[in-house]
Backbone as numpy.savetxt, mean C-alpha at the origin, in Angstrom:
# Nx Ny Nz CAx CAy CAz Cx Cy Cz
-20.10 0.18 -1.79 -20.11 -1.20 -2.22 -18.79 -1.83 -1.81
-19.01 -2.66 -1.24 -17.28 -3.86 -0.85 -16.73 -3.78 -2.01
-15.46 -3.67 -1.70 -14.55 -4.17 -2.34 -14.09 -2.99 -3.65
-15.01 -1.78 -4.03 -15.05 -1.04 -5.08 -14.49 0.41 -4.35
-13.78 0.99 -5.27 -13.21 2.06 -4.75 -14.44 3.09 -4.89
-14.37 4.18 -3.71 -15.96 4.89 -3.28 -15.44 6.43 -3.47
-14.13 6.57 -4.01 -13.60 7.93 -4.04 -14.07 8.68 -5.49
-14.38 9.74 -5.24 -14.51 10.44 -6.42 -13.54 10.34 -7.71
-13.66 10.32 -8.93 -13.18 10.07 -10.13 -12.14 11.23 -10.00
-10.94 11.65 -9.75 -9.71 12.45 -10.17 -8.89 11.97 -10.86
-8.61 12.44 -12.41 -7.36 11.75 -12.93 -5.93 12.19 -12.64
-5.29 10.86 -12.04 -4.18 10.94 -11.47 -3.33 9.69 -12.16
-2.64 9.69 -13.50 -1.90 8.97 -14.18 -2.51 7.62 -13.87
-3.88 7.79 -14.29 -4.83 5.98 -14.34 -5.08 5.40 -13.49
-4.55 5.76 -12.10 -4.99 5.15 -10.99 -6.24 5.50 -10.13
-6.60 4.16 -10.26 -8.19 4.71 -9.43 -7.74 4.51 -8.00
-8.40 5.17 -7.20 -8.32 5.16 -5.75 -6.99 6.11 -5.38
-6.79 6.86 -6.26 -5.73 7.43 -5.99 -5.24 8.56 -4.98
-3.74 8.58 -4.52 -4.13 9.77 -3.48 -4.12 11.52 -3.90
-4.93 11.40 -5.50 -5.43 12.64 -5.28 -7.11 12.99 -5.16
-7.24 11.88 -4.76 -8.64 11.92 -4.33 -8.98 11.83 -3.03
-7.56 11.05 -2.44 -7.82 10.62 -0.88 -6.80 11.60 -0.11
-6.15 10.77 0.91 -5.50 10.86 1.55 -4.09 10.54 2.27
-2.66 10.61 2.30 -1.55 9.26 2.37 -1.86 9.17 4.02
-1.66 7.70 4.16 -1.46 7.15 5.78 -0.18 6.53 5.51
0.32 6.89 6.39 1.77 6.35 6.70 1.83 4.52 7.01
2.70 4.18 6.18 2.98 2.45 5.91 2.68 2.09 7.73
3.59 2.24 8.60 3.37 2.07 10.09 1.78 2.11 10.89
1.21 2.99 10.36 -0.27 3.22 10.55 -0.84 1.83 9.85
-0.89 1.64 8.35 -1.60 0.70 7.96 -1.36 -0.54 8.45
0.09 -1.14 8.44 0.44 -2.32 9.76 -0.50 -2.87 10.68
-0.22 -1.37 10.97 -1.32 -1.86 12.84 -2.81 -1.78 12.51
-3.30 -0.99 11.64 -5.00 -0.96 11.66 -5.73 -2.59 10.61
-4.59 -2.48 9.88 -4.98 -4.06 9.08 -5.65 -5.17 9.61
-5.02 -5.75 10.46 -5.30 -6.52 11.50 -6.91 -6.28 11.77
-7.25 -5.45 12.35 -8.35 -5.05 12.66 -9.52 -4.69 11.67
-9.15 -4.23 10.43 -9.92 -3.42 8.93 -11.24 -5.12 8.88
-12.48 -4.30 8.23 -13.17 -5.25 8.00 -12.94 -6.15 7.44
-11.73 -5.91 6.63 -11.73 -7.30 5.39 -10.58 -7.87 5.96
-9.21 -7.29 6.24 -8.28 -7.56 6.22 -7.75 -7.84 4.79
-6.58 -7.98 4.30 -5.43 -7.52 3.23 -6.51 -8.14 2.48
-6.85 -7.63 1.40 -7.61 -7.77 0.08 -6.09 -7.48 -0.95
-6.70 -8.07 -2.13 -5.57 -7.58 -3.58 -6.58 -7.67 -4.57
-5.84 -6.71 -5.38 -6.57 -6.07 -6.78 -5.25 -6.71 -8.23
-5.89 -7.84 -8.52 -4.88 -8.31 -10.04 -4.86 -6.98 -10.71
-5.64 -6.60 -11.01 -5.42 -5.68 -12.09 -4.50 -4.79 -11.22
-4.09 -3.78 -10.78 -3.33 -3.28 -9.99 -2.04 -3.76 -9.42
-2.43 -4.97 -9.18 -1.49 -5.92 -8.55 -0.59 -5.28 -7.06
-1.97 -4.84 -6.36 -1.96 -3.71 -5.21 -2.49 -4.64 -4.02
-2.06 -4.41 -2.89 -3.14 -4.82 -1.43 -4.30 -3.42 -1.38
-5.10 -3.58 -0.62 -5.70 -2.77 0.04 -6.72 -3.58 1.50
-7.33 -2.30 1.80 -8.37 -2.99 2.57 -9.52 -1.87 3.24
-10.45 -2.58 3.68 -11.61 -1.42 4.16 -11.65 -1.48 5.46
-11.89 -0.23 6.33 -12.40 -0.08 7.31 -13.77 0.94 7.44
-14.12 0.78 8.78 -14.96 1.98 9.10 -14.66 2.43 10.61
-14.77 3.90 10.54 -14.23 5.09 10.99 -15.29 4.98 12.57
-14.86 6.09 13.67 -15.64 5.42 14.93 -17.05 6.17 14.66
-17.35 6.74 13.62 -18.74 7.24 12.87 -19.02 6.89 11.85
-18.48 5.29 11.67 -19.91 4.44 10.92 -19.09 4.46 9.07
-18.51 5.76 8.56 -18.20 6.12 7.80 -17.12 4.76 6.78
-16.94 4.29 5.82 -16.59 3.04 5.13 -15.62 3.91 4.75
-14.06 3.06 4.75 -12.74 3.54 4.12 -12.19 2.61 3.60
-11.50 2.71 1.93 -10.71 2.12 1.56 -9.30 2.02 1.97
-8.11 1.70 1.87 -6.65 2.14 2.56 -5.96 1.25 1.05
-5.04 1.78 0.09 -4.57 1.30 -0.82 -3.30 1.11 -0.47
-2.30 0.44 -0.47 -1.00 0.44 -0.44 0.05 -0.77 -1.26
1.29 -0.04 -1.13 1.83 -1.51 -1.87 2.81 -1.88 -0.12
3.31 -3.44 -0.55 3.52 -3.85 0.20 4.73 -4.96 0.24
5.85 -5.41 0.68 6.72 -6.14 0.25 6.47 -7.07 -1.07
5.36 -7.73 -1.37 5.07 -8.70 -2.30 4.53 -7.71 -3.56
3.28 -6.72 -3.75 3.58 -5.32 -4.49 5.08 -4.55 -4.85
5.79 -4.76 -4.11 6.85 -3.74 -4.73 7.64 -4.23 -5.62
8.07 -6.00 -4.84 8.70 -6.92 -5.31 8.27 -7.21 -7.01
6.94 -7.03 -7.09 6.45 -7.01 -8.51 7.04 -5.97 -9.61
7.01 -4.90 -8.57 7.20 -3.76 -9.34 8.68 -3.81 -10.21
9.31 -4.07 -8.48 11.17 -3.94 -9.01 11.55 -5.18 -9.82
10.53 -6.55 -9.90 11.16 -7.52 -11.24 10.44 -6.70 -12.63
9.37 -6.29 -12.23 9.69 -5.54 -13.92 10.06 -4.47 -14.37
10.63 -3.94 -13.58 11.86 -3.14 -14.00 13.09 -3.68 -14.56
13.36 -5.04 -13.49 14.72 -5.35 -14.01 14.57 -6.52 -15.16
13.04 -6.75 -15.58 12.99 -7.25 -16.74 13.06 -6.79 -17.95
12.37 -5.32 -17.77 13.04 -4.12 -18.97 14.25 -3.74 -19.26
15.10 -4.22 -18.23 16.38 -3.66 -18.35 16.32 -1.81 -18.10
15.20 -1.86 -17.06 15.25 -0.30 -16.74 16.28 0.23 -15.05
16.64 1.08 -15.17 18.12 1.61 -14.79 17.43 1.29 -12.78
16.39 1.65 -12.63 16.16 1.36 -10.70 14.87 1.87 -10.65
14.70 1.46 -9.34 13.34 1.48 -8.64 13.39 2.30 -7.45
12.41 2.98 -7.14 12.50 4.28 -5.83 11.25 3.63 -5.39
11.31 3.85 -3.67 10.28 4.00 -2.80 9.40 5.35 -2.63
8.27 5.43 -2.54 7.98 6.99 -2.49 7.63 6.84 -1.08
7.89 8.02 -0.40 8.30 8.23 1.54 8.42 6.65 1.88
10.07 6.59 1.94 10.39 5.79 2.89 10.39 6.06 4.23
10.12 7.23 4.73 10.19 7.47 5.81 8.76 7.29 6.47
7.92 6.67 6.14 6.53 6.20 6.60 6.29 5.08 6.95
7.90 4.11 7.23 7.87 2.66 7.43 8.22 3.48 8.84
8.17 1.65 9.63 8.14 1.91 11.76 9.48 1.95 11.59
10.48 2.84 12.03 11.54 2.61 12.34 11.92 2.65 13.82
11.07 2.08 14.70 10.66 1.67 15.86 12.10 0.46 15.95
12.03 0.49 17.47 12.46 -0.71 17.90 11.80 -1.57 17.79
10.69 -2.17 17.96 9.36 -2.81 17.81 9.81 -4.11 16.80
10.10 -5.52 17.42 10.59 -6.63 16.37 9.81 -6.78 15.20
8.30 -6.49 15.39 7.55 -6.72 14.27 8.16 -5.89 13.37
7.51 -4.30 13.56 8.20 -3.35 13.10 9.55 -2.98 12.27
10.71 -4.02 12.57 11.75 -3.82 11.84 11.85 -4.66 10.94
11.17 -5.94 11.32 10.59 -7.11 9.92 10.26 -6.63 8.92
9.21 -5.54 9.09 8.08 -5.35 8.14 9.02 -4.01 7.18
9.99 -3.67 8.31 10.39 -1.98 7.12 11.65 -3.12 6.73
12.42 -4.23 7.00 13.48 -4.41 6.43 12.36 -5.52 5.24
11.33 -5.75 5.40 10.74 -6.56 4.03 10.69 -5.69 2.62
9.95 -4.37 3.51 10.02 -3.19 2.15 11.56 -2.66 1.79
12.25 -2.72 2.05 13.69 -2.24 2.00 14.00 -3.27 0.64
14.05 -4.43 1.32 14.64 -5.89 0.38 13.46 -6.02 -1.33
12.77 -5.77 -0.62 11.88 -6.07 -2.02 12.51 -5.19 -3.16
12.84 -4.14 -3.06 13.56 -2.96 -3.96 14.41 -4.03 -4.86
14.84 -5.03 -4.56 16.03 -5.29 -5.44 15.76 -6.63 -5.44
14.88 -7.00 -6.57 14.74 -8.72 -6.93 15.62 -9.64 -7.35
């Protein structure tokens, strides 16, 4: 069904679609396939997440969940609205650290968002 996560039920600290049901794709990967995904960038309020769907070169329907400069940015103001001590990236090393101009936009957007 569009738009509904299609992964089996694993509890993984409340998150549906989570990657212990799936799989991680590296931030650089999702960049470039977005563009192209059937929907292109979808968001989930409740989550307050991007995602988006594709299908595979056998027909097969994929969700792709991620957060994203405007996601993180959420994250790290409510942290610093709790007055809680910092905010971590989990694998920063999955942004393009390419020469690639797009590419350094997009990892210095996730970089900056860390600190609202």
């Amino acid at each position: 069904q569009d738009h509904v996560c299609s992964l089996p039920k694993v509890p993984f600290r409340g998150a549906p679609c989570s990657d212990a049901a799936g799989s991680q794709v590296p931030y650089a990967t999702i960049m470039k396939q977005v563009n192209s995904s059937l929907s292109g960038v979808l968001w989930d309020e409740v989550q307050k997440a991007p995602f988006y769907e594709y299908k595979d070169s056998v027909g097969q329907f994929h969700q792709v969940w991620f957060d994203d400069p405007h996601s993180i940015s959420l994250k790290a103001a409510y942290v610093k609205s709790r007055g809680l001590r910092g905010i971590g990236m989990w694998n920063g090393n999955s942004l393009d650290y390419s020469r690639d101009a797009v590419a350094e936009q997009q990892t210095k957007a996730m970089w900056q968002a860390l600190t609202p």
